[in-house]
PDB file of C-alpha atoms in Angstrom:
ATOM      1  CA  GLN A   1      32.078  75.618 -95.814  1.00  0.00           C
ATOM      2  CA  LYS A   2      29.254  78.177 -96.270  1.00  0.00           C
ATOM      3  CA  GLU A   3      28.005  79.930 -93.050  1.00  0.00           C
ATOM      4  CA  VAL A   4      24.528  78.460 -93.417  1.00  0.00           C
ATOM      5  CA  GLU A   5      23.287  75.394 -95.166  1.00  0.00           C
ATOM      6  CA  GLN A   6      19.780  74.351 -95.570  1.00  0.00           C
ATOM      7  CA  ASP A   7      18.039  71.017 -96.840  1.00  0.00           C
ATOM      8  CA  PRO A   8      18.073  71.762-100.654  1.00  0.00           C
ATOM      9  CA  GLY A   9      14.757  70.560-101.581  1.00  0.00           C
ATOM     10  CA  PRO A  10      12.238  70.757-103.070  1.00  0.00           C
ATOM     11  CA  LEU A  11      10.163  69.015-100.733  1.00  0.00           C
ATOM     12  CA  SER A  12       6.585  67.276-101.638  1.00  0.00           C
ATOM     13  CA  VAL A  13       4.205  65.950 -98.976  1.00  0.00           C
ATOM     14  CA  PRO A  14       0.836  65.200 -98.645  1.00  0.00           C
ATOM     15  CA  GLU A  15      -1.567  67.014 -96.958  1.00  0.00           C
ATOM     16  CA  GLY A  16      -1.768  66.500 -93.131  1.00  0.00           C
ATOM     17  CA  ALA A  17       2.022  65.222 -93.019  1.00  0.00           C
ATOM     18  CA  ILE A  18       4.542  66.571 -90.333  1.00  0.00           C
ATOM     19  CA  VAL A  19       7.179  68.543 -92.157  1.00  0.00           C
ATOM     20  CA  SER A  20      10.812  69.071 -90.766  1.00  0.00           C
ATOM     21  CA  LEU A  21      12.884  71.903 -92.505  1.00  0.00           C
ATOM     22  CA  ASN A  22      16.648  71.814 -91.064  1.00  0.00           C
ATOM     23  CA  CYS A  23      19.364  74.306 -91.291  1.00  0.00           C
ATOM     24  CA  THR A  24      23.199  74.038 -89.964  1.00  0.00           C
ATOM     25  CA  TYR A  25      25.679  76.724 -89.111  1.00  0.00           C
ATOM     26  CA  SER A  26      28.972  77.136 -88.675  1.00  0.00           C
ATOM     27  CA  ASN A  27      29.529  80.573 -86.844  1.00  0.00           C
ATOM     28  CA  SER A  28      29.309  79.993 -82.842  1.00  0.00           C
ATOM     29  CA  ALA A  29      28.497  83.759 -82.444  1.00  0.00           C
ATOM     30  CA  PHE A  30      24.896  83.575 -83.984  1.00  0.00           C
ATOM     31  CA  GLN A  31      22.677  83.792 -81.268  1.00  0.00           C
ATOM     32  CA  TYR A  32      19.103  84.726 -82.711  1.00  0.00           C
ATOM     33  CA  PHE A  33      17.479  82.453 -84.997  1.00  0.00           C
ATOM     34  CA  MET A  34      14.464  82.948 -87.271  1.00  0.00           C
ATOM     35  CA  TRP A  35      12.473  81.282 -89.785  1.00  0.00           C
ATOM     36  CA  TYR A  36      10.735  82.913 -92.778  1.00  0.00           C
ATOM     37  CA  ARG A  37       8.054  81.987 -94.875  1.00  0.00           C
ATOM     38  CA  GLN A  38       8.273  83.071 -98.787  1.00  0.00           C
ATOM     39  CA  TYR A  39       4.864  82.826-101.112  1.00  0.00           C
ATOM     40  CA  SER A  40       5.703  83.491-104.757  1.00  0.00           C
ATOM     41  CA  ARG A  41       5.712  87.068-105.615  1.00  0.00           C
ATOM     42  CA  LYS A  42       5.849  88.169-101.799  1.00  0.00           C
ATOM     43  CA  GLY A  43       8.618  89.042 -99.375  1.00  0.00           C
ATOM     44  CA  PRO A  44       9.857  86.917 -96.735  1.00  0.00           C
ATOM     45  CA  GLU A  45       7.142  86.881 -93.755  1.00  0.00           C
ATOM     46  CA  LEU A  46       8.592  86.220 -90.197  1.00  0.00           C
ATOM     47  CA  LEU A  47       7.126  82.650 -88.920  1.00  0.00           C
ATOM     48  CA  MET A  48       9.374  81.981 -85.890  1.00  0.00           C
ATOM     49  CA  TYR A  49      11.841  83.680 -83.978  1.00  0.00           C
ATOM     50  CA  THR A  50      13.872  82.223 -80.926  1.00  0.00           C
ATOM     51  CA  TYR A  51      17.179  82.775 -78.964  1.00  0.00           C
ATOM     52  CA  SER A  52      17.774  80.118 -76.709  1.00  0.00           C
ATOM     53  CA  SER A  53      18.350  76.416 -77.302  1.00  0.00           C
ATOM     54  CA  GLY A  54      15.143  74.393 -77.100  1.00  0.00           C
ATOM     55  CA  ASN A  55      11.640  74.411 -78.776  1.00  0.00           C
ATOM     56  CA  LYS A  56       9.565  77.106 -79.486  1.00  0.00           C
ATOM     57  CA  GLU A  57       5.997  76.529 -80.513  1.00  0.00           C
ATOM     58  CA  ASP A  58       3.352  78.655 -82.055  1.00  0.00           C
ATOM     59  CA  GLY A  59       0.151  76.596 -83.507  1.00  0.00           C
ATOM     60  CA  ARG A  60       1.234  74.257 -85.900  1.00  0.00           C
ATOM     61  CA  PHE A  61       4.769  75.196 -85.941  1.00  0.00           C
ATOM     62  CA  THR A  62       7.660  74.587 -83.741  1.00  0.00           C
ATOM     63  CA  ALA A  63      11.306  75.912 -83.841  1.00  0.00           C
ATOM     64  CA  GLN A  64      13.809  73.977 -82.677  1.00  0.00           C
ATOM     65  CA  VAL A  65      17.311  75.145 -81.740  1.00  0.00           C
ATOM     66  CA  ASP A  66      20.309  73.224 -80.524  1.00  0.00           C
ATOM     67  CA  LYS A  67      23.375  75.497 -80.244  1.00  0.00           C
ATOM     68  CA  SER A  68      25.725  72.773 -79.205  1.00  0.00           C
ATOM     69  CA  SER A  69      25.268  70.973 -82.534  1.00  0.00           C
ATOM     70  CA  LYS A  70      24.817  74.454 -84.441  1.00  0.00           C
ATOM     71  CA  TYR A  71      21.396  72.962 -85.883  1.00  0.00           C
ATOM     72  CA  ILE A  72      17.882  74.520 -86.085  1.00  0.00           C
ATOM     73  CA  SER A  73      14.678  73.061 -87.239  1.00  0.00           C
ATOM     74  CA  LEU A  74      11.376  73.967 -88.230  1.00  0.00           C
ATOM     75  CA  PHE A  75       8.508  71.318 -87.556  1.00  0.00           C
ATOM     76  CA  ILE A  76       4.880  71.961 -89.359  1.00  0.00           C
ATOM     77  CA  ARG A  77       2.204  69.818 -88.021  1.00  0.00           C
ATOM     78  CA  ASP A  78      -0.948  68.975 -90.070  1.00  0.00           C
ATOM     79  CA  SER A  79       0.467  70.441 -93.109  1.00  0.00           C
ATOM     80  CA  GLN A  80      -1.892  72.339 -95.414  1.00  0.00           C
ATOM     81  CA  PRO A  81      -1.730  73.211 -98.980  1.00  0.00           C
ATOM     82  CA  SER A  82      -1.433  77.025 -97.956  1.00  0.00           C
ATOM     83  CA  ASP A  83       1.693  75.803 -96.213  1.00  0.00           C
ATOM     84  CA  SER A  84       3.248  75.487 -99.999  1.00  0.00           C
ATOM     85  CA  ALA A  85       5.994  78.148-100.124  1.00  0.00           C
ATOM     86  CA  THR A  86       9.784  78.566 -99.725  1.00  0.00           C
ATOM     87  CA  TYR A  87      10.865  78.488 -96.234  1.00  0.00           C
ATOM     88  CA  LEU A  88      14.150  80.558 -95.144  1.00  0.00           C
ATOM     89  CA  CYS A  89      16.270  80.038 -91.923  1.00  0.00           C
ATOM     90  CA  ALA A  90      18.028  82.777 -90.865  1.00  0.00           C
ATOM     91  CA  MET A  91      20.276  83.692 -87.901  1.00  0.00           C
ATOM     92  CA  ARG A  92      22.417  86.888 -86.533  1.00  0.00           C
ATOM     93  CA  ASP A  93      24.842  87.504 -84.013  1.00  0.00           C
ATOM     94  CA  TYR A  94      24.701  90.281 -81.011  1.00  0.00           C
ATOM     95  CA  GLY A  95      25.257  92.763 -83.848  1.00  0.00           C
ATOM     96  CA  GLN A  96      23.517  93.354 -87.235  1.00  0.00           C
ATOM     97  CA  ASN A  97      25.180  90.560 -88.977  1.00  0.00           C
ATOM     98  CA  PHE A  98      22.252  88.443 -90.392  1.00  0.00           C
ATOM     99  CA  VAL A  99      22.884  85.321 -92.643  1.00  0.00           C
ATOM    100  CA  PHE A 100      20.109  83.815 -94.724  1.00  0.00           C
ATOM    101  CA  GLY A 101      19.842  80.125 -95.693  1.00  0.00           C
ATOM    102  CA  PRO A 102      19.253  79.341 -99.413  1.00  0.00           C
ATOM    103  CA  GLY A 103      15.724  78.164 -98.842  1.00  0.00           C
ATOM    104  CA  THR A 104      13.770  74.831 -98.926  1.00  0.00           C
ATOM    105  CA  ARG A 105      10.787  75.063-101.318  1.00  0.00           C
ATOM    106  CA  LEU A 106       7.736  73.101 -99.831  1.00  0.00           C
ATOM    107  CA  SER A 107       4.810  71.560-101.783  1.00  0.00           C
ATOM    108  CA  VAL A 108       1.921  70.402 -99.785  1.00  0.00           C
ATOM    109  CA  LEU A 109      -0.269  68.032-102.153  1.00  0.00           C
ATOM    110  CA  PRO A 110      -4.030  68.034-101.263  1.00  0.00           C
TER     111      PRO A 110
ATOM    112  CA  SER B   1       6.026  94.370 -86.341  1.00  0.00           C
ATOM    113  CA  ALA B   2       6.610  97.382 -88.965  1.00  0.00           C
ATOM    114  CA  VAL B   3       4.581  97.738 -92.256  1.00  0.00           C
ATOM    115  CA  ILE B   4       7.018  98.163 -95.062  1.00  0.00           C
ATOM    116  CA  SER B   5       5.747  99.648 -98.269  1.00  0.00           C
ATOM    117  CA  GLN B   6       7.774  99.520-101.647  1.00  0.00           C
ATOM    118  CA  LYS B   7       7.269 101.110-104.693  1.00  0.00           C
ATOM    119  CA  PRO B   8       6.831 100.544-107.602  1.00  0.00           C
ATOM    120  CA  SER B   9       5.864  96.737-107.083  1.00  0.00           C
ATOM    121  CA  ARG B  10       7.212  96.053-110.684  1.00  0.00           C
ATOM    122  CA  ASP B  11       8.712  97.613-113.677  1.00  0.00           C
ATOM    123  CA  ILE B  12      10.115  96.747-117.069  1.00  0.00           C
ATOM    124  CA  CYS B  13      12.801  99.180-118.137  1.00  0.00           C
ATOM    125  CA  GLN B  14      14.979  99.788-121.017  1.00  0.00           C
ATOM    126  CA  ARG B  15      18.732  98.979-121.020  1.00  0.00           C
ATOM    127  CA  GLY B  16      20.913 101.960-119.894  1.00  0.00           C
ATOM    128  CA  THR B  17      18.058 103.900-117.911  1.00  0.00           C
ATOM    129  CA  SER B  18      17.850 104.036-114.063  1.00  0.00           C
ATOM    130  CA  LEU B  19      15.169 103.158-111.621  1.00  0.00           C
ATOM    131  CA  THR B  20      14.747 104.645-108.028  1.00  0.00           C
ATOM    132  CA  ILE B  21      12.834 102.052-105.659  1.00  0.00           C
ATOM    133  CA  GLN B  22      11.147 103.530-102.485  1.00  0.00           C
ATOM    134  CA  CYS B  23      10.801 101.878 -99.202  1.00  0.00           C
ATOM    135  CA  GLN B  24       8.725 103.460 -96.679  1.00  0.00           C
ATOM    136  CA  VAL B  25       7.888 102.206 -93.245  1.00  0.00           C
ATOM    137  CA  ASP B  26       4.968 102.959 -90.894  1.00  0.00           C
ATOM    138  CA  SER B  27       7.150 103.667 -87.736  1.00  0.00           C
ATOM    139  CA  GLN B  28      10.878 104.560 -86.993  1.00  0.00           C
ATOM    140  CA  VAL B  29      13.330 101.958 -87.464  1.00  0.00           C
ATOM    141  CA  THR B  30      17.006 101.603 -86.798  1.00  0.00           C
ATOM    142  CA  MET B  31      18.212  99.735 -89.596  1.00  0.00           C
ATOM    143  CA  MET B  32      17.565  99.577 -93.232  1.00  0.00           C
ATOM    144  CA  PHE B  33      18.705  96.844 -95.735  1.00  0.00           C
ATOM    145  CA  TRP B  34      18.510  96.389 -99.453  1.00  0.00           C
ATOM    146  CA  TYR B  35      18.472  92.780-100.816  1.00  0.00           C
ATOM    147  CA  ARG B  36      18.568  91.444-104.266  1.00  0.00           C
ATOM    148  CA  GLN B  37      16.762  87.813-104.818  1.00  0.00           C
ATOM    149  CA  GLN B  38      17.064  86.177-108.181  1.00  0.00           C
ATOM    150  CA  PRO B  39      14.102  83.782-108.878  1.00  0.00           C
ATOM    151  CA  GLY B  40      14.490  80.706-107.240  1.00  0.00           C
ATOM    152  CA  GLN B  41      17.301  81.779-105.192  1.00  0.00           C
ATOM    153  CA  SER B  42      18.016  83.036-101.524  1.00  0.00           C
ATOM    154  CA  LEU B  43      18.807  86.662-100.432  1.00  0.00           C
ATOM    155  CA  THR B  44      21.866  88.666-101.434  1.00  0.00           C
ATOM    156  CA  LEU B  45      22.480  91.740 -99.181  1.00  0.00           C
ATOM    157  CA  ILE B  46      23.450  94.842-101.316  1.00  0.00           C
ATOM    158  CA  ALA B  47      24.009  97.505 -98.621  1.00  0.00           C
ATOM    159  CA  THR B  48      22.741  98.638 -95.326  1.00  0.00           C
ATOM    160  CA  ALA B  49      21.039 101.969 -95.316  1.00  0.00           C
ATOM    161  CA  ASN B  50      22.655 104.355 -92.491  1.00  0.00           C
ATOM    162  CA  GLN B  51      20.562 107.401 -91.594  1.00  0.00           C
ATOM    163  CA  GLY B  52      22.645 110.374 -91.648  1.00  0.00           C
ATOM    164  CA  SER B  53      25.481 108.731 -93.599  1.00  0.00           C
ATOM    165  CA  GLU B  54      26.571 106.801 -96.367  1.00  0.00           C
ATOM    166  CA  ALA B  55      25.439 103.188 -96.943  1.00  0.00           C
ATOM    167  CA  THR B  56      27.742 100.277 -96.246  1.00  0.00           C
ATOM    168  CA  TYR B  57      27.940  98.154 -99.257  1.00  0.00           C
ATOM    169  CA  GLU B  58      28.617  94.465 -99.307  1.00  0.00           C
ATOM    170  CA  SER B  59      31.114  92.984-101.577  1.00  0.00           C
ATOM    171  CA  GLY B  60      30.585  93.154-105.447  1.00  0.00           C
ATOM    172  CA  PHE B  61      27.923  96.007-104.730  1.00  0.00           C
ATOM    173  CA  VAL B  62      29.041  99.825-105.606  1.00  0.00           C
ATOM    174  CA  ILE B  63      27.857 103.233-104.713  1.00  0.00           C
ATOM    175  CA  ASP B  64      27.957 104.291-108.285  1.00  0.00           C
ATOM    176  CA  LYS B  65      25.877 101.487-109.586  1.00  0.00           C
ATOM    177  CA  PHE B  66      23.389 101.083-106.535  1.00  0.00           C
ATOM    178  CA  PRO B  67      23.264 104.666-104.762  1.00  0.00           C
ATOM    179  CA  ILE B  68      21.304 104.626-101.667  1.00  0.00           C
ATOM    180  CA  SER B  69      19.586 107.680 -99.814  1.00  0.00           C
ATOM    181  CA  ARG B  70      18.471 107.273 -95.974  1.00  0.00           C
ATOM    182  CA  PRO B  71      16.967 110.714 -95.273  1.00  0.00           C
ATOM    183  CA  ASN B  72      15.201 109.732 -91.903  1.00  0.00           C
ATOM    184  CA  LEU B  73      14.138 106.900 -89.959  1.00  0.00           C
ATOM    185  CA  THR B  74      11.071 105.868 -91.806  1.00  0.00           C
ATOM    186  CA  PHE B  75      12.235 106.075 -95.532  1.00  0.00           C
ATOM    187  CA  SER B  76      15.125 104.774 -97.965  1.00  0.00           C
ATOM    188  CA  THR B  77      15.550 104.791-101.664  1.00  0.00           C
ATOM    189  CA  LEU B  78      17.714 102.322-104.009  1.00  0.00           C
ATOM    190  CA  THR B  79      18.697 103.388-107.128  1.00  0.00           C
ATOM    191  CA  VAL B  80      19.738 100.754-109.633  1.00  0.00           C
ATOM    192  CA  SER B  81      21.892 102.938-112.412  1.00  0.00           C
ATOM    193  CA  ASN B  82      22.742 102.278-115.933  1.00  0.00           C
ATOM    194  CA  MET B  83      20.589  98.913-115.934  1.00  0.00           C
ATOM    195  CA  SER B  84      21.480  95.788-118.070  1.00  0.00           C
ATOM    196  CA  PRO B  85      19.469  92.536-118.439  1.00  0.00           C
ATOM    197  CA  GLU B  86      21.847  91.339-115.541  1.00  0.00           C
ATOM    198  CA  ASP B  87      19.903  93.607-113.214  1.00  0.00           C
ATOM    199  CA  SER B  88      16.759  92.156-113.751  1.00  0.00           C
ATOM    200  CA  SER B  89      15.709  90.607-109.959  1.00  0.00           C
ATOM    201  CA  ILE B  90      13.687  91.188-107.451  1.00  0.00           C
ATOM    202  CA  TYR B  91      14.818  93.885-104.932  1.00  0.00           C
ATOM    203  CA  LEU B  92      13.734  93.884-101.298  1.00  0.00           C
ATOM    204  CA  CYS B  93      13.712  96.152 -98.538  1.00  0.00           C
ATOM    205  CA  SER B  94      13.870  95.231 -94.826  1.00  0.00           C
ATOM    206  CA  VAL B  95      14.075  96.879 -91.400  1.00  0.00           C
ATOM    207  CA  THR B  96      14.720  95.989 -88.093  1.00  0.00           C
ATOM    208  CA  ARG B  97      15.001  97.817 -84.666  1.00  0.00           C
ATOM    209  CA  ASP B  98      17.663  97.578 -82.071  1.00  0.00           C
ATOM    210  CA  GLY B  99      17.484  94.893 -79.160  1.00  0.00           C
ATOM    211  CA  GLY B 100      18.008  91.678 -80.961  1.00  0.00           C
ATOM    212  CA  GLU B 101      15.127  92.004 -83.138  1.00  0.00           C
ATOM    213  CA  PRO B 102      14.732  90.138 -86.613  1.00  0.00           C
ATOM    214  CA  GLN B 103      14.156  91.718 -89.985  1.00  0.00           C
ATOM    215  CA  HIS B 104      10.783  92.469 -91.551  1.00  0.00           C
ATOM    216  CA  PHE B 105      10.493  92.777 -95.299  1.00  0.00           C
ATOM    217  CA  GLY B 106       8.444  94.514 -97.856  1.00  0.00           C
ATOM    218  CA  ASP B 107       7.046  92.667-100.863  1.00  0.00           C
ATOM    219  CA  GLY B 108       9.756  93.679-103.221  1.00  0.00           C
ATOM    220  CA  THR B 109       9.992  95.193-106.354  1.00  0.00           C
ATOM    221  CA  ARG B 110      10.271  92.886-109.522  1.00  0.00           C
ATOM    222  CA  LEU B 111      12.513  94.606-112.094  1.00  0.00           C
ATOM    223  CA  SER B 112      12.945  93.278-115.889  1.00  0.00           C
ATOM    224  CA  ILE B 113      15.400  95.036-118.118  1.00  0.00           C
ATOM    225  CA  LEU B 114      14.902  94.743-122.000  1.00  0.00           C
TER     226      LEU B 114
END
């Protein structure tokens, strides 16, 4: 079993849809959780960063963490064509051990 | 968050040559990392660049092929040595500070080997 698994995608949705992106992990030592957005020909850009279980909201984005189920999600409301990118989940332990998911490619169609 | 500049942004190189990629940060950071990303794939960690000591390499990556320097807290280089077409990839630098902070990435170097 891989340390981090992510919905494989690709995912295509119409503009205005609610998007749900999901990752599961196996290592209970992971304490910090991140979502990155990567546009073509760019490096990953940090979108959301959270520590505790529960929800964290930033504009149209909501990150959800359930440590008991080892499951994290990113919700995008009112999706826009500019949200079309690859989304990577990532997590780390109390040290410097970072693990990235394989990424989900999202296309938002106008 | 830190601003990370990578140079060159892209290059096309001949088989058997070497290329050094630079990563400059606008503020001091604790950790600097080098990743490789094949098109459409996720990130593979090459090594962690340590200031004042040798880099820590991940399984499958060796210092002779990917020598790394970290002369101070804002700069690192990755050299891809004796390149072959299999080294064609995107190479990314990332940084983090202490205290549980996330990584921040540069825009990468797109490398093609002929």
